[in-house]
Amino acid sequence: MAGDGAPEPLHAAKVLETILYANDIDAAERFYSNILGLEVYARAPTRQVFFKLDDQMLLIFNPSETVIPPKPDAKLPVPPHGAVGHGHVCFTASADEIDRWKEHLQSHDVTIEADFLWPSGGRSIYFRDPAGNCLEFAEPNIWGFKS
Amino acid sequence: MAGDGAPEPLHAAKVLETILYANDIDAAERFYSNILGLEVYARAPTRQVFFKLDDQMLLIFNPSETVIPPKPDAKLPVPPHGAVGHGHVCFTASADEIDRWKEHLQSHDVTIEADFLWPSGGRSIYFRDPAGNCLEFAEPNIWGFKS
């Protein structure tokens, strides 16, 4: 609250759910749990797999199912969504962790597609999930966040 | 570090960049800055607009530009990515903030496409950005996170 009792201006401050799409939910579950070490929170056979991170969710949906609108009498009328192509998500990692991730990914035959330092500091490595989504580990200082 | 000095197992713990796609970057900038109150961090005319949230970035890319692979001699060889369709992102909000967001969005002629309580507790409201991406405000307890 501001000093005069008026509510603070609204602004979207924090992401609760980051979404990627994959047609093969089994392959996504294997990759994100076995290789990226994520905890499966929930799963629906061919539709979705949800992972719980430290303070938000990573949701992976099969777009061929989520583009279908909810039935008119649905109790949980989640609107349709779904995209085709290669999405992108970047996860936070320290410099040491990026070294370890690179070795870990390569030991699982995951190709490191790019590995470079940004001009203003910080390193990124890029690779793909089984659906072809572009994944990245980067140091938070590439955006001015503290490590 | 574990007690025996071995490094802890790697796991992707935190998202640094959440991505959405939009062909009209001007319209995206207006919507996310003017209506969702986000701070523009960087902008490239027709390619991208980046927003800084509390502890991560929301990056909006024009997929028709980001699907183009980097040149062989690019100093920053960011891999291609890009999706077509309607993506989805959910932002955290408290119960009070969801009330305020609903009123705020409607005052800007943004349609609330769905508004419901989840069986295990917590409310979600859904709406669209100008590109048709499905956006949501939800209480963090819908995933078991503390409010």
PDB file of C-alpha atoms in Angstrom:
ATOM      1  CA  MET A   1       0.000   0.000   0.000  1.00  0.00           C
ATOM      2  CA  ALA A   2       1.179   3.509  -0.722  1.00  0.00           C
ATOM      3  CA  GLY A   3       1.397   5.970   2.159  1.00  0.00           C
ATOM      4  CA  ASP A   4      -1.957   7.540   1.322  1.00  0.00           C
ATOM      5  CA  GLY A   5      -3.753   4.210   1.612  1.00  0.00           C
ATOM      6  CA  ALA A   6      -4.269   3.840  -2.139  1.00  0.00           C
ATOM      7  CA  PRO A   7      -3.439   0.402  -3.532  1.00  0.00           C
ATOM      8  CA  GLU A   8      -0.188   0.112  -5.426  1.00  0.00           C
ATOM      9  CA  PRO A   9      -0.432   0.113  -9.227  1.00  0.00           C
ATOM     10  CA  LEU A  10      -0.931  -3.371 -10.637  1.00  0.00           C
ATOM     11  CA  HIS A  11       1.900  -4.993 -12.498  1.00  0.00           C
ATOM     12  CA  ALA A  12       2.499  -8.596 -13.462  1.00  0.00           C
ATOM     13  CA  ALA A  13       5.543  -9.353 -11.318  1.00  0.00           C
ATOM     14  CA  LYS A  14       6.124 -13.069 -11.348  1.00  0.00           C
ATOM     15  CA  VAL A  15       5.542 -16.025 -13.665  1.00  0.00           C
ATOM     16  CA  LEU A  16       3.712 -18.969 -12.108  1.00  0.00           C
ATOM     17  CA  GLU A  17       3.555 -21.207 -15.183  1.00  0.00           C
ATOM     18  CA  THR A  18       5.947 -21.367 -18.129  1.00  0.00           C
ATOM     19  CA  ILE A  19       4.651 -23.494 -21.000  1.00  0.00           C
ATOM     20  CA  LEU A  20       6.247 -25.550 -23.739  1.00  0.00           C
ATOM     21  CA  TYR A  21       4.537 -27.813 -26.269  1.00  0.00           C
ATOM     22  CA  ALA A  22       5.428 -31.350 -27.288  1.00  0.00           C
ATOM     23  CA  ASN A  23       3.465 -33.956 -29.200  1.00  0.00           C
ATOM     24  CA  ASP A  24       5.196 -36.869 -27.475  1.00  0.00           C
ATOM     25  CA  ILE A  25       4.487 -36.459 -23.764  1.00  0.00           C
ATOM     26  CA  ASP A  26       6.312 -39.702 -22.871  1.00  0.00           C
ATOM     27  CA  ALA A  27       9.494 -38.449 -24.483  1.00  0.00           C
ATOM     28  CA  ALA A  28       9.115 -35.072 -22.772  1.00  0.00           C
ATOM     29  CA  GLU A  29       8.637 -36.715 -19.373  1.00  0.00           C
ATOM     30  CA  ARG A  30      11.744 -38.850 -19.835  1.00  0.00           C
ATOM     31  CA  PHE A  31      13.895 -35.957 -20.976  1.00  0.00           C
ATOM     32  CA  TYR A  32      12.882 -33.392 -18.371  1.00  0.00           C
ATOM     33  CA  SER A  33      12.853 -35.826 -15.460  1.00  0.00           C
ATOM     34  CA  ASN A  34      15.799 -38.076 -16.298  1.00  0.00           C
ATOM     35  CA  ILE A  35      18.140 -35.559 -17.900  1.00  0.00           C
ATOM     36  CA  LEU A  36      17.108 -32.169 -16.480  1.00  0.00           C
ATOM     37  CA  GLY A  37      16.303 -33.641 -13.060  1.00  0.00           C
ATOM     38  CA  LEU A  38      12.820 -32.138 -12.779  1.00  0.00           C
ATOM     39  CA  GLU A  39      10.174 -33.478 -10.430  1.00  0.00           C
ATOM     40  CA  VAL A  40       6.995 -34.705 -12.146  1.00  0.00           C
ATOM     41  CA  TYR A  41       4.056 -33.099 -10.382  1.00  0.00           C
ATOM     42  CA  ALA A  42       1.210 -34.455 -12.516  1.00  0.00           C
ATOM     43  CA  ARG A  43       0.704 -36.318 -15.755  1.00  0.00           C
ATOM     44  CA  ALA A  44      -2.152 -37.052 -18.137  1.00  0.00           C
ATOM     45  CA  PRO A  45      -1.240 -39.809 -20.609  1.00  0.00           C
ATOM     46  CA  THR A  46      -1.116 -38.068 -23.976  1.00  0.00           C
ATOM     47  CA  ARG A  47      -2.118 -34.534 -23.000  1.00  0.00           C
ATOM     48  CA  GLN A  48       0.369 -33.074 -20.536  1.00  0.00           C
ATOM     49  CA  VAL A  49       3.162 -33.447 -18.034  1.00  0.00           C
ATOM     50  CA  PHE A  50       3.722 -30.878 -15.310  1.00  0.00           C
ATOM     51  CA  PHE A  51       6.991 -30.234 -13.495  1.00  0.00           C
ATOM     52  CA  LYS A  52       7.453 -28.348 -10.240  1.00  0.00           C
ATOM     53  CA  LEU A  53      10.478 -26.070 -10.059  1.00  0.00           C
ATOM     54  CA  ASP A  54      11.627 -24.141  -7.008  1.00  0.00           C
ATOM     55  CA  ASP A  55       8.972 -21.464  -7.188  1.00  0.00           C
ATOM     56  CA  GLN A  56       6.989 -22.003 -10.360  1.00  0.00           C
ATOM     57  CA  MET A  57       5.716 -24.684 -12.715  1.00  0.00           C
ATOM     58  CA  LEU A  58       6.943 -25.833 -16.118  1.00  0.00           C
ATOM     59  CA  LEU A  59       3.960 -27.235 -17.996  1.00  0.00           C
ATOM     60  CA  ILE A  60       4.376 -29.259 -21.171  1.00  0.00           C
ATOM     61  CA  PHE A  61       1.241 -29.742 -23.251  1.00  0.00           C
ATOM     62  CA  ASN A  62       0.392 -31.671 -26.383  1.00  0.00           C
ATOM     63  CA  PRO A  63      -0.973 -28.828 -28.517  1.00  0.00           C
ATOM     64  CA  SER A  64      -3.185 -31.151 -30.562  1.00  0.00           C
ATOM     65  CA  GLU A  65      -5.198 -31.714 -27.378  1.00  0.00           C
ATOM     66  CA  THR A  66      -5.046 -28.295 -25.721  1.00  0.00           C
ATOM     67  CA  VAL A  67      -6.271 -26.427 -28.810  1.00  0.00           C
ATOM     68  CA  ILE A  68      -9.656 -28.124 -28.324  1.00  0.00           C
ATOM     69  CA  PRO A  69     -12.018 -25.685 -26.538  1.00  0.00           C
ATOM     70  CA  PRO A  70     -13.651 -26.799 -23.295  1.00  0.00           C
ATOM     71  CA  LYS A  71     -17.162 -28.198 -23.468  1.00  0.00           C
ATOM     72  CA  PRO A  72     -19.896 -25.625 -22.787  1.00  0.00           C
ATOM     73  CA  ASP A  73     -20.717 -27.281 -19.463  1.00  0.00           C
ATOM     74  CA  ALA A  74     -17.096 -27.821 -18.346  1.00  0.00           C
ATOM     75  CA  LYS A  75     -16.588 -27.193 -14.637  1.00  0.00           C
ATOM     76  CA  LEU A  76     -13.030 -26.032 -15.309  1.00  0.00           C
ATOM     77  CA  PRO A  77     -13.334 -24.159 -18.613  1.00  0.00           C
ATOM     78  CA  VAL A  78      -9.634 -23.704 -19.289  1.00  0.00           C
ATOM     79  CA  PRO A  79      -9.400 -21.772 -22.561  1.00  0.00           C
ATOM     80  CA  PRO A  80      -7.768 -23.428 -25.558  1.00  0.00           C
ATOM     81  CA  HIS A  81      -4.146 -22.771 -26.397  1.00  0.00           C
ATOM     82  CA  GLY A  82      -1.405 -24.551 -28.278  1.00  0.00           C
ATOM     83  CA  ALA A  83       1.447 -23.713 -30.608  1.00  0.00           C
ATOM     84  CA  VAL A  84       3.368 -25.565 -33.275  1.00  0.00           C
ATOM     85  CA  GLY A  85       7.051 -25.035 -33.830  1.00  0.00           C
ATOM     86  CA  HIS A  86      10.020 -24.779 -31.521  1.00  0.00           C
ATOM     87  CA  GLY A  87       9.491 -22.830 -28.316  1.00  0.00           C
ATOM     88  CA  HIS A  88      12.219 -21.531 -26.058  1.00  0.00           C
ATOM     89  CA  VAL A  89      12.855 -21.532 -22.315  1.00  0.00           C
ATOM     90  CA  CYS A  90      15.976 -20.536 -20.407  1.00  0.00           C
ATOM     91  CA  PHE A  91      16.824 -21.880 -16.970  1.00  0.00           C
ATOM     92  CA  THR A  92      19.063 -20.139 -14.467  1.00  0.00           C
ATOM     93  CA  ALA A  93      22.476 -21.660 -13.784  1.00  0.00           C
ATOM     94  CA  SER A  94      25.705 -20.460 -12.228  1.00  0.00           C
ATOM     95  CA  ALA A  95      28.981 -20.492 -14.165  1.00  0.00           C
ATOM     96  CA  ASP A  96      30.008 -23.687 -12.379  1.00  0.00           C
ATOM     97  CA  GLU A  97      26.649 -25.299 -13.020  1.00  0.00           C
ATOM     98  CA  ILE A  98      26.863 -24.470 -16.736  1.00  0.00           C
ATOM     99  CA  ASP A  99      30.167 -26.352 -16.908  1.00  0.00           C
ATOM    100  CA  ARG A 100      28.527 -29.302 -15.160  1.00  0.00           C
ATOM    101  CA  TRP A 101      25.360 -29.135 -17.306  1.00  0.00           C
ATOM    102  CA  LYS A 102      27.398 -29.154 -20.503  1.00  0.00           C
ATOM    103  CA  GLU A 103      29.262 -32.283 -19.439  1.00  0.00           C
ATOM    104  CA  HIS A 104      26.051 -33.902 -18.155  1.00  0.00           C
ATOM    105  CA  LEU A 105      24.082 -33.167 -21.334  1.00  0.00           C
ATOM    106  CA  GLN A 106      26.851 -34.420 -23.589  1.00  0.00           C
ATOM    107  CA  SER A 107      27.137 -37.595 -21.508  1.00  0.00           C
ATOM    108  CA  HIS A 108      23.447 -38.168 -22.360  1.00  0.00           C
ATOM    109  CA  ASP A 109      24.126 -37.553 -26.068  1.00  0.00           C
ATOM    110  CA  VAL A 110      22.391 -34.170 -25.997  1.00  0.00           C
ATOM    111  CA  THR A 111      24.105 -31.870 -28.501  1.00  0.00           C
ATOM    112  CA  ILE A 112      25.237 -28.463 -27.274  1.00  0.00           C
ATOM    113  CA  GLU A 113      24.036 -26.289 -30.138  1.00  0.00           C
ATOM    114  CA  ALA A 114      25.693 -23.082 -28.951  1.00  0.00           C
ATOM    115  CA  ASP A 115      27.955 -22.002 -26.109  1.00  0.00           C
ATOM    116  CA  PHE A 116      29.084 -18.410 -25.823  1.00  0.00           C
ATOM    117  CA  LEU A 117      29.703 -15.438 -23.563  1.00  0.00           C
ATOM    118  CA  TRP A 118      27.500 -12.348 -23.848  1.00  0.00           C
ATOM    119  CA  PRO A 119      29.305  -9.033 -24.454  1.00  0.00           C
ATOM    120  CA  SER A 120      28.115  -7.640 -21.132  1.00  0.00           C
ATOM    121  CA  GLY A 121      29.063 -10.792 -19.240  1.00  0.00           C
ATOM    122  CA  GLY A 122      27.554 -14.182 -18.534  1.00  0.00           C
ATOM    123  CA  ARG A 123      27.507 -17.454 -20.441  1.00  0.00           C
ATOM    124  CA  SER A 124      24.702 -19.319 -22.211  1.00  0.00           C
ATOM    125  CA  ILE A 125      24.557 -22.873 -23.509  1.00  0.00           C
ATOM    126  CA  TYR A 126      21.766 -24.032 -25.811  1.00  0.00           C
ATOM    127  CA  PHE A 127      20.380 -27.470 -26.593  1.00  0.00           C
ATOM    128  CA  ARG A 128      17.085 -29.107 -27.679  1.00  0.00           C
ATOM    129  CA  ASP A 129      14.441 -31.199 -25.978  1.00  0.00           C
ATOM    130  CA  PRO A 130      13.035 -34.209 -27.892  1.00  0.00           C
ATOM    131  CA  ALA A 131      10.318 -31.991 -29.427  1.00  0.00           C
ATOM    132  CA  GLY A 132      12.952 -29.602 -30.762  1.00  0.00           C
ATOM    133  CA  ASN A 133      12.241 -26.845 -28.249  1.00  0.00           C
ATOM    134  CA  CYS A 134      15.267 -24.611 -27.764  1.00  0.00           C
ATOM    135  CA  LEU A 135      16.481 -24.833 -24.167  1.00  0.00           C
ATOM    136  CA  GLU A 136      19.151 -22.726 -22.526  1.00  0.00           C
ATOM    137  CA  PHE A 137      21.060 -22.495 -19.288  1.00  0.00           C
ATOM    138  CA  ALA A 138      22.305 -18.988 -18.599  1.00  0.00           C
ATOM    139  CA  GLU A 139      23.791 -16.982 -15.793  1.00  0.00           C
ATOM    140  CA  PRO A 140      21.244 -14.529 -14.371  1.00  0.00           C
ATOM    141  CA  ASN A 141      23.670 -11.621 -14.775  1.00  0.00           C
ATOM    142  CA  ILE A 142      23.008 -11.669 -18.527  1.00  0.00           C
ATOM    143  CA  TRP A 143      19.842  -9.737 -17.568  1.00  0.00           C
ATOM    144  CA  GLY A 144      21.321  -7.836 -14.667  1.00  0.00           C
ATOM    145  CA  PHE A 145      20.003 -10.206 -12.004  1.00  0.00           C
ATOM    146  CA  LYS A 146      22.311 -11.176  -9.179  1.00  0.00           C
ATOM    147  CA  SER A 147      23.878 -14.611  -9.386  1.00  0.00           C
TER     148      SER A 147
ATOM    149  CA  MET B   1      27.603 -29.716  -1.434  1.00  0.00           C
ATOM    150  CA  ALA B   2      26.716 -33.030   0.129  1.00  0.00           C
ATOM    151  CA  GLY B   3      28.503 -34.004   3.307  1.00  0.00           C
ATOM    152  CA  ASP B   4      30.999 -36.184   1.485  1.00  0.00           C
ATOM    153  CA  GLY B   5      32.132 -33.288  -0.667  1.00  0.00           C
ATOM    154  CA  ALA B   6      30.424 -34.574  -3.811  1.00  0.00           C
ATOM    155  CA  PRO B   7      28.501 -31.940  -5.766  1.00  0.00           C
ATOM    156  CA  GLU B   8      24.722 -32.031  -5.447  1.00  0.00           C
ATOM    157  CA  PRO B   9      22.837 -33.658  -8.325  1.00  0.00           C
ATOM    158  CA  LEU B  10      22.010 -31.175 -11.077  1.00  0.00           C
ATOM    159  CA  HIS B  11      18.421 -30.126 -11.531  1.00  0.00           C
ATOM    160  CA  ALA B  12      16.895 -27.242 -13.442  1.00  0.00           C
ATOM    161  CA  ALA B  13      15.474 -25.237 -10.561  1.00  0.00           C
ATOM    162  CA  LYS B  14      14.475 -21.842 -11.840  1.00  0.00           C
ATOM    163  CA  VAL B  15      13.276 -20.287 -15.089  1.00  0.00           C
ATOM    164  CA  LEU B  16      15.239 -17.230 -16.233  1.00  0.00           C
ATOM    165  CA  GLU B  17      13.359 -16.561 -19.483  1.00  0.00           C
ATOM    166  CA  THR B  18       9.743 -17.325 -20.351  1.00  0.00           C
ATOM    167  CA  ILE B  19       8.941 -16.834 -24.039  1.00  0.00           C
ATOM    168  CA  LEU B  20       5.828 -15.940 -25.998  1.00  0.00           C
ATOM    169  CA  TYR B  21       5.533 -15.240 -29.708  1.00  0.00           C
ATOM    170  CA  ALA B  22       3.748 -12.396 -31.463  1.00  0.00           C
ATOM    171  CA  ASN B  23       3.956 -11.150 -35.025  1.00  0.00           C
ATOM    172  CA  ASP B  24       3.076  -7.572 -34.072  1.00  0.00           C
ATOM    173  CA  ILE B  25       5.772  -6.450 -31.631  1.00  0.00           C
ATOM    174  CA  ASP B  26       4.316  -2.916 -31.375  1.00  0.00           C
ATOM    175  CA  ALA B  27       0.970  -4.290 -30.238  1.00  0.00           C
ATOM    176  CA  ALA B  28       2.698  -6.622 -27.779  1.00  0.00           C
ATOM    177  CA  GLU B  29       4.729  -3.771 -26.305  1.00  0.00           C
ATOM    178  CA  ARG B  30       1.632  -1.622 -25.837  1.00  0.00           C
ATOM    179  CA  PHE B  31      -0.378  -4.415 -24.232  1.00  0.00           C
ATOM    180  CA  TYR B  32       2.260  -5.736 -21.837  1.00  0.00           C
ATOM    181  CA  SER B  33       3.554  -2.328 -20.809  1.00  0.00           C
ATOM    182  CA  ASN B  34       0.356  -0.268 -20.738  1.00  0.00           C
ATOM    183  CA  ILE B  35      -2.111  -2.886 -19.514  1.00  0.00           C
ATOM    184  CA  LEU B  36      -0.014  -5.450 -17.626  1.00  0.00           C
ATOM    185  CA  GLY B  37       2.329  -2.796 -16.234  1.00  0.00           C
ATOM    186  CA  LEU B  38       5.552  -4.487 -17.311  1.00  0.00           C
ATOM    187  CA  GLU B  39       8.840  -2.655 -17.671  1.00  0.00           C
ATOM    188  CA  VAL B  40      10.346  -2.703 -21.172  1.00  0.00           C
ATOM    189  CA  TYR B  41      13.963  -3.810 -20.846  1.00  0.00           C
ATOM    190  CA  ALA B  42      14.941  -3.889 -24.512  1.00  0.00           C
ATOM    191  CA  ARG B  43      13.333  -3.666 -27.921  1.00  0.00           C
ATOM    192  CA  ALA B  44      14.252  -4.426 -31.517  1.00  0.00           C
ATOM    193  CA  PRO B  45      11.751  -2.888 -33.966  1.00  0.00           C
ATOM    194  CA  THR B  46      10.031  -5.858 -35.557  1.00  0.00           C
ATOM    195  CA  ARG B  47      11.894  -8.739 -33.904  1.00  0.00           C
ATOM    196  CA  GLN B  48      11.409  -8.650 -30.158  1.00  0.00           C
ATOM    197  CA  VAL B  49      10.428  -6.872 -26.973  1.00  0.00           C
ATOM    198  CA  PHE B  50      11.822  -7.942 -23.609  1.00  0.00           C
ATOM    199  CA  PHE B  51      10.220  -7.290 -20.228  1.00  0.00           C
ATOM    200  CA  LYS B  52      11.897  -7.521 -16.842  1.00  0.00           C
ATOM    201  CA  LEU B  53       9.818  -9.072 -14.070  1.00  0.00           C
ATOM    202  CA  ASP B  54      10.823  -9.342 -10.424  1.00  0.00           C
ATOM    203  CA  ASP B  55      13.274 -12.194 -10.885  1.00  0.00           C
ATOM    204  CA  GLN B  56      13.085 -13.321 -14.480  1.00  0.00           C
ATOM    205  CA  MET B  57      12.467 -12.091 -18.020  1.00  0.00           C
ATOM    206  CA  LEU B  58       9.422 -12.343 -20.265  1.00  0.00           C
ATOM    207  CA  LEU B  59      10.649 -12.317 -23.855  1.00  0.00           C
ATOM    208  CA  ILE B  60       8.273 -11.792 -26.776  1.00  0.00           C
ATOM    209  CA  PHE B  61       9.639 -12.675 -30.179  1.00  0.00           C
ATOM    210  CA  ASN B  62       8.349 -12.417 -33.715  1.00  0.00           C
ATOM    211  CA  PRO B  63       8.684 -16.052 -34.792  1.00  0.00           C
ATOM    212  CA  SER B  64       9.058 -15.155 -38.464  1.00  0.00           C
ATOM    213  CA  GLU B  65      12.394 -13.550 -37.533  1.00  0.00           C
ATOM    214  CA  THR B  66      13.641 -15.892 -34.806  1.00  0.00           C
ATOM    215  CA  VAL B  67      13.223 -19.043 -36.911  1.00  0.00           C
ATOM    216  CA  ILE B  68      16.036 -17.772 -39.138  1.00  0.00           C
ATOM    217  CA  PRO B  69      19.295 -19.511 -38.134  1.00  0.00           C
ATOM    218  CA  PRO B  70      22.279 -17.353 -37.165  1.00  0.00           C
ATOM    219  CA  LYS B  71      24.884 -16.650 -39.830  1.00  0.00           C
ATOM    220  CA  PRO B  72      27.846 -19.047 -39.758  1.00  0.00           C
ATOM    221  CA  ASP B  73      30.125 -16.267 -38.518  1.00  0.00           C
ATOM    222  CA  ALA B  74      27.697 -14.802 -35.962  1.00  0.00           C
ATOM    223  CA  LYS B  75      29.418 -13.718 -32.758  1.00  0.00           C
ATOM    224  CA  LEU B  76      26.280 -14.568 -30.774  1.00  0.00           C
ATOM    225  CA  PRO B  77      24.964 -17.693 -32.514  1.00  0.00           C
ATOM    226  CA  VAL B  78      21.603 -17.883 -30.754  1.00  0.00           C
ATOM    227  CA  PRO B  79      19.870 -20.975 -32.155  1.00  0.00           C
ATOM    228  CA  PRO B  80      16.658 -20.539 -34.114  1.00  0.00           C
ATOM    229  CA  HIS B  81      13.295 -20.992 -32.430  1.00  0.00           C
ATOM    230  CA  GLY B  82       9.756 -19.839 -33.030  1.00  0.00           C
ATOM    231  CA  ALA B  83       6.230 -21.178 -32.771  1.00  0.00           C
ATOM    232  CA  VAL B  84       2.928 -20.400 -34.416  1.00  0.00           C
ATOM    233  CA  GLY B  85      -0.353 -20.605 -32.556  1.00  0.00           C
ATOM    234  CA  HIS B  86      -1.468 -19.449 -29.157  1.00  0.00           C
ATOM    235  CA  GLY B  87       1.000 -19.886 -26.326  1.00  0.00           C
ATOM    236  CA  HIS B  88       0.186 -19.714 -22.654  1.00  0.00           C
ATOM    237  CA  VAL B  89       1.724 -18.031 -19.621  1.00  0.00           C
ATOM    238  CA  CYS B  90       0.351 -17.692 -16.099  1.00  0.00           C
ATOM    239  CA  PHE B  91       1.366 -14.893 -13.743  1.00  0.00           C
ATOM    240  CA  THR B  92       1.130 -15.085  -9.965  1.00  0.00           C
ATOM    241  CA  ALA B  93      -1.506 -12.965  -8.245  1.00  0.00           C
ATOM    242  CA  SER B  94      -3.139 -12.929  -4.830  1.00  0.00           C
ATOM    243  CA  ALA B  95      -6.913 -13.293  -4.438  1.00  0.00           C
ATOM    244  CA  ASP B  96      -7.218  -9.521  -3.956  1.00  0.00           C
ATOM    245  CA  GLU B  97      -5.015  -8.809  -6.955  1.00  0.00           C
ATOM    246  CA  ILE B  98      -7.130 -11.112  -9.143  1.00  0.00           C
ATOM    247  CA  ASP B  99     -10.201  -9.035  -8.248  1.00  0.00           C
ATOM    248  CA  ARG B 100      -8.296  -5.894  -9.165  1.00  0.00           C
ATOM    249  CA  TRP B 101      -6.854  -7.384 -12.367  1.00  0.00           C
ATOM    250  CA  LYS B 102     -10.298  -8.443 -13.547  1.00  0.00           C
ATOM    251  CA  GLU B 103     -11.659  -4.938 -13.104  1.00  0.00           C
ATOM    252  CA  HIS B 104      -8.542  -3.403 -14.633  1.00  0.00           C
ATOM    253  CA  LEU B 105      -8.567  -5.670 -17.682  1.00  0.00           C
ATOM    254  CA  GLN B 106     -12.256  -5.130 -18.306  1.00  0.00           C
ATOM    255  CA  SER B 107     -11.772  -1.363 -18.004  1.00  0.00           C
ATOM    256  CA  HIS B 108      -9.307  -1.722 -20.905  1.00  0.00           C
ATOM    257  CA  ASP B 109     -11.809  -3.768 -22.935  1.00  0.00           C
ATOM    258  CA  VAL B 110      -9.883  -6.992 -22.386  1.00  0.00           C
ATOM    259  CA  THR B 111     -12.358  -9.885 -22.261  1.00  0.00           C
ATOM    260  CA  ILE B 112     -12.145 -12.253 -19.306  1.00  0.00           C
ATOM    261  CA  GLU B 113     -12.454 -15.580 -21.094  1.00  0.00           C
ATOM    262  CA  ALA B 114     -12.725 -17.713 -17.963  1.00  0.00           C
ATOM    263  CA  ASP B 115     -12.852 -17.145 -14.203  1.00  0.00           C
ATOM    264  CA  PHE B 116     -13.141 -20.097 -11.851  1.00  0.00           C
ATOM    265  CA  LEU B 117     -11.988 -21.701  -8.609  1.00  0.00           C
ATOM    266  CA  TRP B 118      -9.925 -24.874  -8.733  1.00  0.00           C
ATOM    267  CA  PRO B 119     -11.290 -27.860  -6.748  1.00  0.00           C
ATOM    268  CA  SER B 120      -8.285 -27.862  -4.421  1.00  0.00           C
ATOM    269  CA  GLY B 121      -8.438 -24.099  -3.887  1.00  0.00           C
ATOM    270  CA  GLY B 122      -7.282 -20.978  -5.673  1.00  0.00           C
ATOM    271  CA  ARG B 123      -8.729 -18.877  -8.458  1.00  0.00           C
ATOM    272  CA  SER B 124      -7.672 -18.348 -12.063  1.00  0.00           C
ATOM    273  CA  ILE B 125      -8.746 -15.735 -14.594  1.00  0.00           C
ATOM    274  CA  TYR B 126      -7.876 -16.062 -18.282  1.00  0.00           C
ATOM    275  CA  PHE B 127      -7.635 -13.510 -21.063  1.00  0.00           C
ATOM    276  CA  ARG B 128      -5.751 -12.968 -24.363  1.00  0.00           C
ATOM    277  CA  ASP B 129      -2.931 -10.727 -25.494  1.00  0.00           C
ATOM    278  CA  PRO B 130      -3.232  -9.047 -28.931  1.00  0.00           C
ATOM    279  CA  ALA B 131      -1.546 -12.062 -30.580  1.00  0.00           C
ATOM    280  CA  GLY B 132      -4.118 -14.405 -29.060  1.00  0.00           C
ATOM    281  CA  ASN B 133      -1.773 -15.898 -26.481  1.00  0.00           C
ATOM    282  CA  CYS B 134      -3.692 -17.276 -23.506  1.00  0.00           C
ATOM    283  CA  LEU B 135      -2.725 -15.376 -20.348  1.00  0.00           C
ATOM    284  CA  GLU B 136      -3.734 -16.199 -16.808  1.00  0.00           C
ATOM    285  CA  PHE B 137      -3.496 -14.758 -13.338  1.00  0.00           C
ATOM    286  CA  ALA B 138      -3.660 -17.423 -10.648  1.00  0.00           C
ATOM    287  CA  GLU B 139      -3.065 -17.817  -6.958  1.00  0.00           C
ATOM    288  CA  PRO B 140       0.160 -19.759  -6.304  1.00  0.00           C
ATOM    289  CA  ASN B 141      -1.663 -22.198  -4.018  1.00  0.00           C
ATOM    290  CA  ILE B 142      -3.196 -23.857  -7.097  1.00  0.00           C
ATOM    291  CA  TRP B 143       0.189 -25.589  -7.340  1.00  0.00           C
ATOM    292  CA  GLY B 144       0.843 -25.868  -3.623  1.00  0.00           C
ATOM    293  CA  PHE B 145       3.061 -22.788  -3.452  1.00  0.00           C
ATOM    294  CA  LYS B 146       2.597 -20.387  -0.565  1.00  0.00           C
ATOM    295  CA  SER B 147       0.710 -17.201  -1.315  1.00  0.00           C
TER     296      SER B 147
END
